[in-house]
Amino acid sequence: MAQSPKQPLIETTDLVKKFGAFTALNGVSLKVYPGEVHALLGDNGAGKSTLIKLLSGVFAPTSGTINVEGKTVSFVSPRNATDAGIGTVYQDLALNPLASVTRNFFLGRELTHFGGPFGLMKMNEMHRIAAEEMAKIGINIADPEQAVGTMSGGQRQTLAIARAIYFGAKVLILDEPTSALGQRQQMEVLKTIRRVQKLGNIAIILITHNEIHARLIADRFTFLSLGEVIGSGTSDDLKGDDIKRLMAGGAEIGDLAKELAV
Amino acid sequence: MNAPVASRQESDRHERKSWLKSLFARPEIGPVGVMLLLFGMLGYFSIPAGEFSLNPFAGEGFNALGIRNNLRVISQLTIIALGAGLLIIAGEFDLSIGSMIGFAGACMAMILRWGFSIVIPYLSFEGGLHIEFFTLIHIPDVSPLGAIGITLCFTLFFGWLQGFIVVKSGLPSFIVTLGGLFFLRGLTEVSLRSFNHRADQVKGATTVTEIPDLKNIINLPGHGEIEREAAKALPEADLLALMKDVPADVIASIAERLAYTYQRVADAKTGIIATKGVKPLERALENAIESGNEFMVTTIRDKIANFSIEPVVPKTVTDADVARAYIDSISSARPVADFFGGDILQPLFDWLYFPIDWNTNNFGNQFASGLYSCVMISLILCMVCYVMLSKTQAGNWIYSTGGNITAAKANGVPTNKVKVCLFIFSAFCATVFAACQVFEVNTADAAKGNLKELEAIAAAVIGGIVMTGGFGTVVGIVVGAFIFGLAKEAFFYIPGIDGSFYRVFLGLVIIASALLNENIRKRIMGAI
């Protein structure tokens, strides 16, 4: 597994987020290192979504700090987070299924011959870059003019990840990338994540429900429950039923079995 | 043996299409087929009667005048279909196009007719409570460019307002622009009625007439600005004086052309007289053959063989004729009015008439003088829209706004701006359409443009624009407009059929196209 350098790429300290009287996150601290996959696990309502929304600039934290490469940042919009190098790949992937691979890859950031929205696009260069960037993390697209709608779920995921990396993401937040995919597609996505991990300079935060996937790919784990960190560690620290127990919010499997037996 | 699973890649399953296959996968392929069918129909039903068809409209579909008229209908529709189509690609509708045409036309015509005023209404108590108007500014003489500019201020503002309401409220654009449809039509009628209280117009009429024929105003040496017809009606002495400064070779070429035209007219007359003379003899011959009178048959045959008439002597070309023809050739002193309402490609139509003898009516005269200028305007708009939609960043934004608005927003596309700009563009197209009409016919009517919004949407749908947005091309829109325009004409040329069948036909085409478009969309989305 990749060695952990001393300097974390992104670090949160005592993040608190309150929505009125409701405390969604209650002091979450997290360190993510480059070249590592950091799995963020937890049940529904554990606060995973709130945490990534804080990291990607959708919400501002009530208190606590976010440091990127040692510098404290405060985001007021998702744009700020993107500029700071935090790329979020949401579940819906933010793709236009009717448009081509290239058009999606450069959506909103097209390369043009001259400035302004009416500048002609450098279509050939864009085709080339899109194909190259996707090849880097493992998918050779036959035709950059292919509509995204005709691609498989795994390919779409790769497109969204390649796009985020190309546009300067140092921290990649993947929001349940394997849900709603078939077995084979899930493996494709995990392979893609592994290739990104091997690039060595990108930190990946992987949100997932699937402990098997997490165990296959993650170097470090953080478990959330009811807005708090209930456990964390490297893959070597956590063994056997630990992960399963923490996934279920800290309850012992034995207790669960007892409850179900009633 | 199958290749091992691990070495196979997902991308191997997507075959790169050959150019022929990708041609048939294009969204325009269906509409292009329908267009070719219509061309065929129009072609078949307009070939001369006799050999292939029993058609009274011999060759009218594709003669010079037919092309002039067909292209006018098609290109006018193209102008508004571009506005409507681009907006549909971005996922919104504009139902106010037709009313916008009426409004813009009336606005332009009123400014050209009576000038531009800014008035302040106020309540007056003298002689009963009523509203009076205080005129703040009055500019009596506004140039065509000024009239178009002022009209654009109103229409573009209204386009912006509709777009603004749609993006800020999140209401369906269908409802907002439906409101615009009624509002603008009503506003047009109300304004026309209230302004037509003036003495020089029929009270309460919703039309503006007697606008000077601006595109035909010319700068005549010694006479200043004058309408072409008025210049041609000048006394002969003035006309001859005018020609003194014209170079001799220009005069010679005009005289040559006139001589040619007069000869053609004379030939045509001779032909008509000859046919009139021979027809009764031929009828008599048929009767004689029927009755078996050998003597009569030979006599009449002889008469027909020796039938001859004096050829009609062509008119002599006078200096005044040359001067009038010269006046026709002077270019307009109002280039903007000429740009919108004039003719283009006159040299081409002259060439069709003079060297290749194809642009000639039954009386030997030149049939069509050129194409309507709206053909050129729609071509310019098409090219601009084509480049913008398929080659620029803005085009990608339009597609993504209609295709998946959340994705577009997440990637930083200013979707609201895109939508508002396209509402403004749709209003712009309607205004251009109105300008073409006003400067061409020099009248305006509050009822102009009725149902045009639906025709524009229909043309866009026929051309492969998907109603839910995100898919379609400019080429498709043009093909759709062609189908719409050709259907109107082709059905008129079919003998013995009600002309309104074109609507039945178009109705079916619209539904078929919408089904086809939906099928293509689903195939791309991966649903089939």
Tab-separated table of N, CA, C and O in Angstrom, chain B residues 368-403:
chain	number	residue	atom	x	y	z
B	368	ALA	N	-39.344	36.526	-63.182
B	368	ALA	CA	-39.022	36.944	-61.821
B	368	ALA	C	-37.766	37.794	-61.873
B	368	ALA	O	-36.840	37.493	-62.617
B	369	SER	N	-37.752	38.846	-61.069
B	369	SER	CA	-36.624	39.769	-61.154
B	369	SER	C	-35.466	39.323	-60.259
B	369	SER	O	-34.350	39.785	-60.418
B	370	GLY	N	-35.748	38.444	-59.301
B	370	GLY	CA	-34.703	37.996	-58.384
B	370	GLY	C	-35.346	37.246	-57.247
B	370	GLY	O	-36.543	36.964	-57.291
B	371	LEU	N	-34.553	36.902	-56.254
B	371	LEU	CA	-35.112	36.252	-55.060
B	371	LEU	C	-35.422	37.307	-54.015
B	371	LEU	O	-34.786	38.361	-53.973
B	372	TYR	N	-36.391	37.013	-53.165
B	372	TYR	CA	-36.660	37.923	-52.053
B	372	TYR	C	-35.439	37.957	-51.134
B	372	TYR	O	-34.786	36.936	-50.921
B	373	SER	N	-35.206	39.127	-50.579
B	373	SER	CA	-33.997	39.292	-49.785
B	373	SER	C	-34.041	38.488	-48.483
B	373	SER	O	-32.998	38.210	-47.883
B	374	CYS	N	-35.249	38.063	-48.076
B	374	CYS	CA	-35.325	37.260	-46.850
B	374	CYS	C	-34.595	35.927	-47.021
B	374	CYS	O	-34.183	35.314	-46.043
B	375	VAL	N	-34.408	35.491	-48.280
B	375	VAL	CA	-33.641	34.262	-48.525
B	375	VAL	C	-32.214	34.453	-48.036
B	375	VAL	O	-31.652	33.611	-47.316
B	376	MET	N	-31.636	35.615	-48.403
B	376	MET	CA	-30.263	35.909	-47.987
B	376	MET	C	-30.183	36.045	-46.469
B	376	MET	O	-29.273	35.504	-45.830
B	377	ILE	N	-31.163	36.755	-45.903
B	377	ILE	CA	-31.135	36.977	-44.449
B	377	ILE	C	-31.217	35.644	-43.715
B	377	ILE	O	-30.483	35.399	-42.755
B	378	SER	N	-32.104	34.759	-44.196
B	378	SER	CA	-32.216	33.474	-43.499
B	378	SER	C	-30.939	32.668	-43.666
B	378	SER	O	-30.527	31.958	-42.753
B	379	LEU	N	-30.292	32.790	-44.831
B	379	LEU	CA	-29.020	32.081	-45.033
B	379	LEU	C	-27.971	32.578	-44.049
B	379	LEU	O	-27.255	31.781	-43.444
B	380	ILE	N	-27.887	33.904	-43.898
B	380	ILE	CA	-26.913	34.474	-42.958
B	380	ILE	C	-27.201	33.942	-41.552
B	380	ILE	O	-26.311	33.454	-40.845
B	381	LEU	N	-28.480	34.012	-41.159
B	381	LEU	CA	-28.851	33.548	-39.816
B	381	LEU	C	-28.518	32.072	-39.636
B	381	LEU	O	-28.034	31.656	-38.587
B	382	CYS	N	-28.793	31.274	-40.686
B	382	CYS	CA	-28.508	29.841	-40.612
B	382	CYS	C	-27.028	29.613	-40.366
B	382	CYS	O	-26.645	28.800	-39.521
B	383	MET	N	-26.201	30.323	-41.125
B	383	MET	CA	-24.762	30.093	-40.986
B	383	MET	C	-24.292	30.493	-39.591
B	383	MET	O	-23.533	29.764	-38.953
B	384	VAL	N	-24.771	31.650	-39.129
B	384	VAL	CA	-24.385	32.110	-37.786
B	384	VAL	C	-24.817	31.077	-36.748
B	384	VAL	O	-24.031	30.662	-35.884
B	385	CYS	N	-26.072	30.622	-36.859
B	385	CYS	CA	-26.591	29.666	-35.874
B	385	CYS	C	-25.847	28.344	-35.970
B	385	CYS	O	-25.558	27.716	-34.951
B	386	TYR	N	-25.539	27.925	-37.206
B	386	TYR	CA	-24.849	26.645	-37.364
B	386	TYR	C	-23.501	26.686	-36.661
B	386	TYR	O	-23.164	25.798	-35.875
B	387	VAL	N	-22.732	27.751	-36.944
B	387	VAL	CA	-21.411	27.855	-36.335
B	387	VAL	C	-21.550	27.939	-34.818
B	387	VAL	O	-20.860	27.250	-34.069
B	388	MET	N	-22.517	28.754	-34.378
B	388	MET	CA	-22.647	28.944	-32.936
B	388	MET	C	-23.022	27.632	-32.246
B	388	MET	O	-22.436	27.265	-31.234
B	389	LEU	N	-23.990	26.912	-32.828
B	389	LEU	CA	-24.507	25.728	-32.136
B	389	LEU	C	-23.520	24.567	-32.172
B	389	LEU	O	-23.387	23.843	-31.187
B	390	SER	N	-22.847	24.382	-33.287
B	390	SER	CA	-22.042	23.160	-33.360
B	390	SER	C	-20.549	23.404	-33.196
B	390	SER	O	-19.805	22.453	-33.016
B	391	LYS	N	-20.117	24.663	-33.237
B	391	LYS	CA	-18.671	24.887	-33.190
B	391	LYS	C	-18.208	25.702	-31.991
B	391	LYS	O	-17.017	25.767	-31.742
B	392	THR	N	-19.109	26.372	-31.303
B	392	THR	CA	-18.630	27.254	-30.233
B	392	THR	C	-19.023	26.735	-28.855
B	392	THR	O	-19.853	25.845	-28.710
B	393	GLN	N	-18.383	27.363	-27.883
B	393	GLN	CA	-18.674	27.059	-26.485
B	393	GLN	C	-20.156	27.305	-26.184
B	393	GLN	O	-20.799	26.505	-25.516
B	394	ALA	N	-20.677	28.407	-26.716
B	394	ALA	CA	-22.083	28.737	-26.476
B	394	ALA	C	-22.988	27.595	-26.927
B	394	ALA	O	-23.974	27.266	-26.273
B	395	GLY	N	-22.624	26.964	-28.064
B	395	GLY	CA	-23.423	25.855	-28.572
B	395	GLY	C	-23.441	24.694	-27.592
B	395	GLY	O	-24.489	24.112	-27.310
B	396	ASN	N	-22.279	24.384	-27.054
B	396	ASN	CA	-22.197	23.294	-26.073
B	396	ASN	C	-23.040	23.627	-24.846
B	396	ASN	O	-23.693	22.756	-24.263
B	397	TRP	N	-23.058	24.907	-24.473
B	397	TRP	CA	-23.866	25.320	-23.330
B	397	TRP	C	-25.352	25.149	-23.619
B	397	TRP	O	-26.120	24.727	-22.757
B	398	ILE	N	-25.745	25.484	-24.860
B	398	ILE	CA	-27.163	25.355	-25.228
B	398	ILE	C	-27.578	23.885	-25.145
B	398	ILE	O	-28.605	23.546	-24.560
B	399	TYR	N	-26.750	23.007	-25.748
B	399	TYR	CA	-27.091	21.580	-25.720
B	399	TYR	C	-27.183	21.062	-24.282
B	399	TYR	O	-28.091	20.319	-23.935
B	400	SER	N	-26.201	21.455	-23.448
B	400	SER	CA	-26.183	20.886	-22.100
B	400	SER	C	-27.314	21.466	-21.252
B	400	SER	O	-27.870	20.774	-20.407
B	401	THR	N	-27.679	22.722	-21.501
B	401	THR	CA	-28.796	23.314	-20.757
B	401	THR	C	-30.075	22.521	-21.014
B	401	THR	O	-30.867	22.285	-20.110
B	402	GLY	N	-30.267	22.105	-22.274
B	402	GLY	CA	-31.460	21.342	-22.590
B	402	GLY	C	-31.312	19.868	-22.254
B	402	GLY	O	-32.276	19.196	-21.923
B	403	GLY	N	-30.090	19.340	-22.356
B	403	GLY	CA	-29.879	17.910	-22.186
B	403	GLY	C	-29.937	17.474	-20.733
B	403	GLY	O	-30.580	16.493	-20.392
